[in-house]
Short mmCIF file of C-alpha atoms and ligand atoms in Angstrom, two decimals:
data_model
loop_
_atom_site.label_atom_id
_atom_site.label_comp_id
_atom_site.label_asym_id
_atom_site.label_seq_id
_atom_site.Cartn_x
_atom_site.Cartn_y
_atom_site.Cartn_z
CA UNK I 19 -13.00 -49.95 26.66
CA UNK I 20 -15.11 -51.92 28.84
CA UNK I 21 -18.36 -52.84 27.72
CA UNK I 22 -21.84 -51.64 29.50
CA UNK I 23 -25.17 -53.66 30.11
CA UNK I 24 -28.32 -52.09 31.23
CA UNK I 25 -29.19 -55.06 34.07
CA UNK I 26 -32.45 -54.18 34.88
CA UNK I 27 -35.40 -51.73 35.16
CA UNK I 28 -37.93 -50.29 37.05
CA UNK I 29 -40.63 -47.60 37.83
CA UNK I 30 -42.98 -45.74 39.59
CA UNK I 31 -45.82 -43.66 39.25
CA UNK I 32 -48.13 -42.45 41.69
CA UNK I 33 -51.24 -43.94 42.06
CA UNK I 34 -53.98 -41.14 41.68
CA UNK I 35 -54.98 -41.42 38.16
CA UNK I 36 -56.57 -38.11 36.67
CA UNK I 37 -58.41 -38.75 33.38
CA UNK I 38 -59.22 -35.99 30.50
CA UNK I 39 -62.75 -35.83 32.53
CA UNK I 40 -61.89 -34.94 35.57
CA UNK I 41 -59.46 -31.95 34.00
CA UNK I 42 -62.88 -30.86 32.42
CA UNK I 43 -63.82 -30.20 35.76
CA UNK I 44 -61.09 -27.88 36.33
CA UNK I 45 -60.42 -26.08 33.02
CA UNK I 46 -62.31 -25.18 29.87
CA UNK I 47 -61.27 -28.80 27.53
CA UNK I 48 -62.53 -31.89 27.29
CA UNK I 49 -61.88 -35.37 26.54
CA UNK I 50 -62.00 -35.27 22.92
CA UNK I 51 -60.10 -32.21 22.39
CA UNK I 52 -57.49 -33.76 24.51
CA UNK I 53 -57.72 -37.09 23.11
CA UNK I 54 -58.00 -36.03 19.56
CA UNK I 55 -54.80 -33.89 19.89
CA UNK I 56 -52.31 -35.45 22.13
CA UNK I 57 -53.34 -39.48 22.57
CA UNK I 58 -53.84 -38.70 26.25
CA UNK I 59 -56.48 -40.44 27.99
CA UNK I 60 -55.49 -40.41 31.55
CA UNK I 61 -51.99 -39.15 33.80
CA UNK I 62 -50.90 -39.73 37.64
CA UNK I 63 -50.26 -36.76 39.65
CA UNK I 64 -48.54 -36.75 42.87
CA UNK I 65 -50.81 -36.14 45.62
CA UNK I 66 -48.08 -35.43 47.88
CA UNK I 67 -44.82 -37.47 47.11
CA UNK I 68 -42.09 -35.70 45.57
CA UNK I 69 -39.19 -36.21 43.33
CA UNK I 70 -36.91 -38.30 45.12
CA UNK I 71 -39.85 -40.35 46.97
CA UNK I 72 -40.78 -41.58 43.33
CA UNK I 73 -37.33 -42.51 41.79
CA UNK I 74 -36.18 -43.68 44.91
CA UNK I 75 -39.12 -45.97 45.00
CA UNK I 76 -38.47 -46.87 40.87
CA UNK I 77 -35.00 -47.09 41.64
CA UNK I 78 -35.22 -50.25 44.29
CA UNK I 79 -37.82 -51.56 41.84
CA UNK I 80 -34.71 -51.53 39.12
CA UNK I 81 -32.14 -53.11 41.46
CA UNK I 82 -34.43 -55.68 42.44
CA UNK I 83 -34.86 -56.67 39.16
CA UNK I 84 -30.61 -56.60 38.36
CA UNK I 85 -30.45 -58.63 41.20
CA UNK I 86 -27.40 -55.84 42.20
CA UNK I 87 -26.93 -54.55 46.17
CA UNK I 88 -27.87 -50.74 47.11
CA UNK I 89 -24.55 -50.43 48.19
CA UNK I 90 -22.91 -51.90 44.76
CA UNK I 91 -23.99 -48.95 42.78
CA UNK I 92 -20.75 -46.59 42.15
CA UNK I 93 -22.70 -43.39 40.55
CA UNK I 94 -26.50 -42.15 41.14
CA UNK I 95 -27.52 -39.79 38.20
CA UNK I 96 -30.83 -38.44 38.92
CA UNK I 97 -32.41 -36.49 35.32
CA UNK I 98 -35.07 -34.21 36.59
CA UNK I 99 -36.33 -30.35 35.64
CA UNK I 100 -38.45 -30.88 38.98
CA UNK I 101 -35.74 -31.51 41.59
CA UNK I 102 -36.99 -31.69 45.22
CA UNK I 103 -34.78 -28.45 46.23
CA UNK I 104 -31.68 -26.71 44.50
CA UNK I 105 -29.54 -28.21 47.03
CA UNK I 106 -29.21 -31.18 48.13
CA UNK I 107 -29.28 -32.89 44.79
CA UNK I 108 -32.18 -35.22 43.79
CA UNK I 109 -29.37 -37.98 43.79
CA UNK I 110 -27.98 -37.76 46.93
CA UNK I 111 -31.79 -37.83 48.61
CA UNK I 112 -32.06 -41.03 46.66
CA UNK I 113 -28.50 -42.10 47.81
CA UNK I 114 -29.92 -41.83 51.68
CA UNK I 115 -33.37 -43.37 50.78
CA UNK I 116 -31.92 -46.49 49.01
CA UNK I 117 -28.76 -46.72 51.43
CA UNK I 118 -26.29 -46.49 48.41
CA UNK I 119 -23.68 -45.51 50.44
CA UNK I 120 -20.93 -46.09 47.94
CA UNK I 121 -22.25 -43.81 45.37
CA UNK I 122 -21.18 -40.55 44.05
CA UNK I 123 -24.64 -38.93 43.12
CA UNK I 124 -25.58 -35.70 41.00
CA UNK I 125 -28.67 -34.19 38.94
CA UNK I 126 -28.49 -33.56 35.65
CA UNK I 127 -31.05 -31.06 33.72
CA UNK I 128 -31.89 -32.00 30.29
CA UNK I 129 -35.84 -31.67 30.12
CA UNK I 130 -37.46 -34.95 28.13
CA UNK I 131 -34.06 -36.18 27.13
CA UNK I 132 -32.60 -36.55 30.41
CA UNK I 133 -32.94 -40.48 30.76
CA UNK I 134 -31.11 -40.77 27.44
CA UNK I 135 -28.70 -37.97 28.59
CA UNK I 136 -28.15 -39.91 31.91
CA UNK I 137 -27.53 -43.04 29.93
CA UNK I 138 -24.89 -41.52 27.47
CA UNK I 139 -23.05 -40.52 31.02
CA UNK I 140 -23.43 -43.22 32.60
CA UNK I 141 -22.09 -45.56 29.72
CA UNK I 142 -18.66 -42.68 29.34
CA UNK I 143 -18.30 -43.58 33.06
CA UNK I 144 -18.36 -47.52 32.51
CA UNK I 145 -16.14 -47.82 29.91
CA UNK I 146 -13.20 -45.62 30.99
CA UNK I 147 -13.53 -48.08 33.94
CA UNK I 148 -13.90 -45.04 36.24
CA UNK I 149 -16.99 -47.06 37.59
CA UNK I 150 -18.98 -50.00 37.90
CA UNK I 151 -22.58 -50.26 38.29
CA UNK I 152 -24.55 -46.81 37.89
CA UNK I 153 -28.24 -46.50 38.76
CA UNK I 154 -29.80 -43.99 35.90
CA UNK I 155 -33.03 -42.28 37.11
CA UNK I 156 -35.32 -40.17 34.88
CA UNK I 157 -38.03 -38.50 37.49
CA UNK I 158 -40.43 -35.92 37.69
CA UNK I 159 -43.16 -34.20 39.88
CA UNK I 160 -44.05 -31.71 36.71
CA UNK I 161 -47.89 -31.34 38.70
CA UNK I 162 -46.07 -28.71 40.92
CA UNK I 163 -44.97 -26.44 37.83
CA UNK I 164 -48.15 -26.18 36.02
CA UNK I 165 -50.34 -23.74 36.04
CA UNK I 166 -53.63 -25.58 36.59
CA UNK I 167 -55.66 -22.88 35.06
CA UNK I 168 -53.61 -22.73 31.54
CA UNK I 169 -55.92 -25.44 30.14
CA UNK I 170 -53.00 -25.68 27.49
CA UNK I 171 -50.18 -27.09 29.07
CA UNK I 172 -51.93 -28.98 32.39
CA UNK I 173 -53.67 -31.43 30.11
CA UNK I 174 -50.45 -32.53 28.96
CA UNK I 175 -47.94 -33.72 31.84
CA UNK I 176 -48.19 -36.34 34.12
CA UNK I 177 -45.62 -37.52 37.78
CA UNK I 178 -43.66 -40.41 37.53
CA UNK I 179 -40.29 -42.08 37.73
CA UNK I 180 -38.42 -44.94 35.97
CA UNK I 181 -34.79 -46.09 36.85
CA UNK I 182 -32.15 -48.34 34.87
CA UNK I 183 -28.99 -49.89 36.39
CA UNK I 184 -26.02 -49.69 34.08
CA UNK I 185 -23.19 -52.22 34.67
CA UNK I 186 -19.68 -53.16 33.09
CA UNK I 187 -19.98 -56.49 31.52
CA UNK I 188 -18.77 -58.93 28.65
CA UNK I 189 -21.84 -58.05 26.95
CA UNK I 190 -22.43 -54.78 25.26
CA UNK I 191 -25.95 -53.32 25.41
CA UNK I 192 -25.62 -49.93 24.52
CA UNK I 193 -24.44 -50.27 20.52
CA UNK I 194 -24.46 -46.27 19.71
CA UNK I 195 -25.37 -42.98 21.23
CA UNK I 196 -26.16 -39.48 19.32
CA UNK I 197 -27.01 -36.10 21.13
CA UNK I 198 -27.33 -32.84 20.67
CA UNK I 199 -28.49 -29.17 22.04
CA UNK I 200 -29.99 -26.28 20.56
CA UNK I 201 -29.75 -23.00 23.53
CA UNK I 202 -31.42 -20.37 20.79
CA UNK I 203 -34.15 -22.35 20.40
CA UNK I 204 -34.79 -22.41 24.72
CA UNK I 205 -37.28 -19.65 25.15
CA UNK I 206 -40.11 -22.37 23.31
CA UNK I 207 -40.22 -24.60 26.79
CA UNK I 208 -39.80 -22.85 30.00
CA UNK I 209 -39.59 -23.50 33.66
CA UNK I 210 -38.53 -20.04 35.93
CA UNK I 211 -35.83 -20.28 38.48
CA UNK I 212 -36.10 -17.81 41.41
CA UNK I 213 -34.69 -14.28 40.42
CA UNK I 214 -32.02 -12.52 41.51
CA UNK I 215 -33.30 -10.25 44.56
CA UNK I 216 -30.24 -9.42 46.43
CA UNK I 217 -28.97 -5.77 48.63
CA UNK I 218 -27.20 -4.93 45.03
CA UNK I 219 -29.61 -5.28 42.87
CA UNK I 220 -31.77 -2.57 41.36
CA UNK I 221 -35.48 -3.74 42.48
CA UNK I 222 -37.58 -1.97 40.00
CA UNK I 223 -35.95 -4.27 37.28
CA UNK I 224 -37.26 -7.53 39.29
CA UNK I 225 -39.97 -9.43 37.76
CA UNK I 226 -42.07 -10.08 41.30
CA UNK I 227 -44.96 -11.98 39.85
CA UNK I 228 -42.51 -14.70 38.36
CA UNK I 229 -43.27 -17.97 38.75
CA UNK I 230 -42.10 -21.42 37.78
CA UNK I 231 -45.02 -22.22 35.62
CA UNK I 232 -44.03 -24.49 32.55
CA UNK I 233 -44.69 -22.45 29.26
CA UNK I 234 -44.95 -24.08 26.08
CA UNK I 235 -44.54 -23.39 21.97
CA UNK I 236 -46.33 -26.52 21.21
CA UNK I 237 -45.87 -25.99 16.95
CA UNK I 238 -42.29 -25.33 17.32
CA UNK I 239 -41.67 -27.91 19.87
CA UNK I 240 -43.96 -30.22 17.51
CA UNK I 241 -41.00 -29.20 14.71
CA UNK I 242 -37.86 -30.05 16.39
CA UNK I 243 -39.77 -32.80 17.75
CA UNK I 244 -40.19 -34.14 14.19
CA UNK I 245 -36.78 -33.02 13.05
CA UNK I 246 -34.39 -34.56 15.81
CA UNK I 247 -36.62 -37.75 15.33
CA UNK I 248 -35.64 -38.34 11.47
CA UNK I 249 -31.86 -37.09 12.27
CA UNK I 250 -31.43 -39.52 15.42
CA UNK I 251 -32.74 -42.52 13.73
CA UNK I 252 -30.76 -41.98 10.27
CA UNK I 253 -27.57 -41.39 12.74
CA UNK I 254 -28.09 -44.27 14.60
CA UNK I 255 -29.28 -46.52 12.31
CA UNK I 256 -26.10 -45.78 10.10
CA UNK I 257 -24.16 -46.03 13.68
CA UNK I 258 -25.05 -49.49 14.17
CA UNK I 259 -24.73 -50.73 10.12
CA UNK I 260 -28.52 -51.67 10.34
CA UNK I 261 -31.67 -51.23 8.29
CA UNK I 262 -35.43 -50.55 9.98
CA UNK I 263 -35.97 -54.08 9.48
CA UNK I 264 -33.74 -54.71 12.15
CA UNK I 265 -35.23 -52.35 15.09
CA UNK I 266 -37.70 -54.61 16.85
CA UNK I 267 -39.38 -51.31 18.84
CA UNK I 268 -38.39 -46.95 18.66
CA UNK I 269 -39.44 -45.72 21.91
CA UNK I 270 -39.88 -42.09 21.76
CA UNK I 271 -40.38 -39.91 24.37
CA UNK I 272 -43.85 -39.73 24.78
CA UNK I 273 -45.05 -36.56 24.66
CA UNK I 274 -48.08 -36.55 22.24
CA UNK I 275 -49.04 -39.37 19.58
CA UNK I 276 -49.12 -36.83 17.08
CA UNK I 277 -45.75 -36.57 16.93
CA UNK I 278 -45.01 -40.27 16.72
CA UNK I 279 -47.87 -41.13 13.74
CA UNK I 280 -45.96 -37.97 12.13
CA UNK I 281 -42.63 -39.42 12.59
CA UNK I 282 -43.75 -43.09 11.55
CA UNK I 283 -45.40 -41.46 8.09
CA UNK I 284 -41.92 -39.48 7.49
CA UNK I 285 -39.59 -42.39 8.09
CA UNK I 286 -42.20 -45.32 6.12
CA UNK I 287 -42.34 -47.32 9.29
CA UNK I 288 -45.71 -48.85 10.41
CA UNK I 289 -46.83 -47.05 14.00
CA UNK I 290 -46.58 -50.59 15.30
CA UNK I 291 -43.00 -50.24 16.29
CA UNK I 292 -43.37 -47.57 18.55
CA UNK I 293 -44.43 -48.21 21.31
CA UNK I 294 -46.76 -45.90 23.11
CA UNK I 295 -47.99 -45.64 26.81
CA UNK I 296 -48.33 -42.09 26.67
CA UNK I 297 -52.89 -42.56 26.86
CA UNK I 298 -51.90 -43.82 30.47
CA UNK I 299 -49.23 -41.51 31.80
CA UNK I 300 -49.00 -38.51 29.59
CA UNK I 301 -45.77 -36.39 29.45
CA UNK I 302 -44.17 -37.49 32.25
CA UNK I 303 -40.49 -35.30 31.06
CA UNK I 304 -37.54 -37.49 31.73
CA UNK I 305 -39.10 -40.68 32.84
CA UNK I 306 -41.17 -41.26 30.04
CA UNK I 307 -38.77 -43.43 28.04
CA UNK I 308 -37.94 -45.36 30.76
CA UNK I 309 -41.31 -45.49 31.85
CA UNK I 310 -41.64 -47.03 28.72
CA UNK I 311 -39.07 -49.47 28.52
CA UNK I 312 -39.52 -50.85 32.32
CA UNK I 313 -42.84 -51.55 31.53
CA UNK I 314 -42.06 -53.52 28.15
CA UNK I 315 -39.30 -55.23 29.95
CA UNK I 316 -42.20 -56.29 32.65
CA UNK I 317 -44.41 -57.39 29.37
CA UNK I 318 -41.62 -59.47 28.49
CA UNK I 319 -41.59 -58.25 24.92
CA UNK I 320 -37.98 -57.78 24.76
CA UNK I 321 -36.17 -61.11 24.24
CA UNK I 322 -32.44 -61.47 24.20
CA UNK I 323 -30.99 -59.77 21.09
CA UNK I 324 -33.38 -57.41 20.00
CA UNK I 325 -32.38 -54.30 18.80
CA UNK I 326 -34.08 -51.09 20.22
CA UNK I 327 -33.86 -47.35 19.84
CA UNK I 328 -34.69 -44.67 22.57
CA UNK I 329 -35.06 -41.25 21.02
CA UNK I 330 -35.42 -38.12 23.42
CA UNK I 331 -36.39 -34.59 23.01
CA UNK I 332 -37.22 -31.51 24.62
CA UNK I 333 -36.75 -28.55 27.28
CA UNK I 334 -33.09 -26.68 25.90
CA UNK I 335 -34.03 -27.51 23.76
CA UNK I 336 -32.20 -30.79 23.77
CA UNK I 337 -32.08 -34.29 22.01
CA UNK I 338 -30.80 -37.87 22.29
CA UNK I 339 -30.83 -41.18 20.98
CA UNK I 340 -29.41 -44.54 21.95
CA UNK I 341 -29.17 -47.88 19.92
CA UNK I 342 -29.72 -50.81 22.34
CA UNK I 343 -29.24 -54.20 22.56
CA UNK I 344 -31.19 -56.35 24.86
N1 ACO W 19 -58.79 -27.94 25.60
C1 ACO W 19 -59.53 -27.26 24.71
N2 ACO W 19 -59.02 -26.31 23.93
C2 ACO W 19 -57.70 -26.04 24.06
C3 ACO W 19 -56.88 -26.73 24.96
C4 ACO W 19 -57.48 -27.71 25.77
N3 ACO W 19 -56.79 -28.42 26.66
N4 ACO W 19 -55.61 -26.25 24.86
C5 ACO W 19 -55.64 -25.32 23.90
N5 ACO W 19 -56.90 -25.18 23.44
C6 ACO W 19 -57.38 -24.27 22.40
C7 ACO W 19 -56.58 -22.98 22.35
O1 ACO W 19 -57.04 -22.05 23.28
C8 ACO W 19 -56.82 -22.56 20.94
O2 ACO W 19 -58.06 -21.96 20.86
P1 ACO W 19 -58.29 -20.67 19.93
O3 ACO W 19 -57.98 -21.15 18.54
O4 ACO W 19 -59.71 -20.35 20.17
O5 ACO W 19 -57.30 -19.66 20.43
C9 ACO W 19 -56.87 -23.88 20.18
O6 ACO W 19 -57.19 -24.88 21.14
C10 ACO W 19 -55.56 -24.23 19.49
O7 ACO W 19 -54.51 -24.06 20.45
P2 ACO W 19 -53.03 -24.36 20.10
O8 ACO W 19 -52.17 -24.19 21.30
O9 ACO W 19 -52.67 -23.62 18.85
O10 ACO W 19 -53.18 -25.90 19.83
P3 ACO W 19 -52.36 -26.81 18.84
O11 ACO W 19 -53.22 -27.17 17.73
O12 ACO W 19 -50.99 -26.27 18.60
O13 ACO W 19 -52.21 -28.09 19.78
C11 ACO W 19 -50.54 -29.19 21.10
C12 ACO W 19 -51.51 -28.02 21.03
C13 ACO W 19 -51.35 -30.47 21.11
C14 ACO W 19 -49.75 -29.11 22.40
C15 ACO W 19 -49.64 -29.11 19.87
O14 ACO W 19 -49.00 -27.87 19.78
C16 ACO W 19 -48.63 -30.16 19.83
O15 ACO W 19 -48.91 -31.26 19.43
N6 ACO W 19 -47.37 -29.86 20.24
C17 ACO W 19 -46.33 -30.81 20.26
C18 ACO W 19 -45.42 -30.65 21.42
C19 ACO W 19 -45.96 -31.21 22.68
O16 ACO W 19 -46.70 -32.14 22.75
N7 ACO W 19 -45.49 -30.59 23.73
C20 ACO W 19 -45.79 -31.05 25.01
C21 ACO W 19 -44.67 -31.23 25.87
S1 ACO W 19 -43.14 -30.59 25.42
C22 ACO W 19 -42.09 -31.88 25.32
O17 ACO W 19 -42.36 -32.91 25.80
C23 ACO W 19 -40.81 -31.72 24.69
#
């Protein structure tokens, strides 16, 4: 099997920044509730680009960085739950933006673990030699599926986009992988599709007033949160033969520091190696890890060797973990 190295990174966000205040002009909160409750200080929102305008601009950021042509990349694989249309795909918009005329290019939906999602894929793709280079894009406008008077979920989210290239190699970056789904437990984070209005069906069954508004079970999204944390980190960490000692950073996916001081206190591990960016960008869905992880890779503070996990969950409700090497 051939082995896969993650090249490069990059990212985008867009540069209106919306603190905790200015949502107090809006809706009933305020900074401290916010604060207190989520670590959120401040988020971007769009203030016109879309989906594809943001991780096409994070993806030329990340092959920049590799070094690696537009036209190298073999596979595009866009994670979004905010895709600029049904069809054409996120990925093939980016395709034409970036002039990766080579690749093959598809969405894939997996909520907040959809840039560890898109890197499992990508990496089953590399090392059946079916590909090459893949450019992995977590991105999301979630500003235009919030309600902005539910003072509940609009504090939360933020825009933004973050993009890995993926390459075969003779070194191996990507040491284990664990995923998993749960469908009954979907109705606790929700995003509406259109209905079905058609000449067939019976209209007094429609639902007219629906709307894509993201809805939200925060304590039981808090609990699987917590769960799939402690069950990704044993699996990997038994994966890869290591102890916590080992893991030089856990980037979760950065939905509210609650979560992560929880997670730190249940597996004994000081807060210090997670890393958290989530006061500046808020929930950002599928980009946030690799939000994350471009901008530590800009910090320089991973070196050569250092052993990292990525740990995603959310919107499925889904979850996924990868064991890195840098
Ligand atoms: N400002 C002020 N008050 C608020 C706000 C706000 N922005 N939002 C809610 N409230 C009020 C509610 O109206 C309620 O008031 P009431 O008691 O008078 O009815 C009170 O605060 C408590 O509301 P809850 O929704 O029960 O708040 P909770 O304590 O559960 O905290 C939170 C909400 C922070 C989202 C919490 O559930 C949580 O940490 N969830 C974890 C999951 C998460 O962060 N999800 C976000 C994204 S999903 C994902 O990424 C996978």
């Amino acid at each position: 099997m051939n082995k896969v190295q993650i090249m490069g990174t990059g990212s985008y966000v867009p540069p209106r920044i919306v603190t905790n205040d200015d949502l107090s002009c809006i809706v009933d909160t305020s900074d401290e509730w916010i604060s207190s409750r989520t670590g959120i200080k401040e988020r971007r929102i769009s203030e016109g680009e879309d989906t594809s305008d943001m991780a096409s601009k994070a993806a030329l950021k990340a092959l920049e960085q590799s070094k690696v042509k537009p036209e190298e990349i073999d596979l595009i694989i866009v994670a979004t739950s905010t895709p600029d249309n049904f069809i054409p795909s996120t990925a093939c918009l980016v395709q034409k933006n970036i002039l990766a005329v080579n690749a093959t290019c598809f969405d894939i939906s997996a909520a907040c673990s959809g840039f560890v999602y898109g890197i499992n894929i990508a990496t089953q793709f590399i090392r059946t030699g079916s590909v090459k280079k893949v450019l992995v894009i977590g991105a999301e406008t979630l500003s235009k599926v919030l309600n902005w008077e539910d003072r509940s979920t609009c504090v939360l989210f933020g825009d933004g986009a973050a993009a890995a290239v993926l390459s075969e190699s003779d070194r191996e970056s990507i040491l284990a992988i664990c995923n998993g789904s749960d469908g009954s437990k979907g109705q606790y984070l929700v995003s509406k599709a259109v209905p079905v209005v058609n000449p067939y069906t019976d209209k007094k069954d429609i639902d007219v007033n629906v709307n894509s508004y993201v809805e939200m079970n925060g304590r039981e999204i808090f609990k699987f949160a917590v769960k799939t944390i402690l069950q990704s980190t044993e699996e990997l960490l038994e994966k890869i033969n290591c102890s916590m000692d080992e893991i030089k950073y856990i980037v979760l996916h950065q939905a509210n520091y609650r979560i992560i001081e929880f997670a730190a206190k249940k597996l004994g591990v000081s807060e210090d190696k997670f890393y958290v960016n989530l006061d500046k960008f808020g929930n950002t869905s599928a980009a946030t890890i690799g939000i994350a992880l471009d901008e530590m890779n800009q910090k320089n503070l991973l070196k050569t060797g250092d052993k990292i996990l990525l740990i995603g969950f959310g919107g499925g409700l889904t979850y996924g973990g990868i064991a890195i090497e840098w």
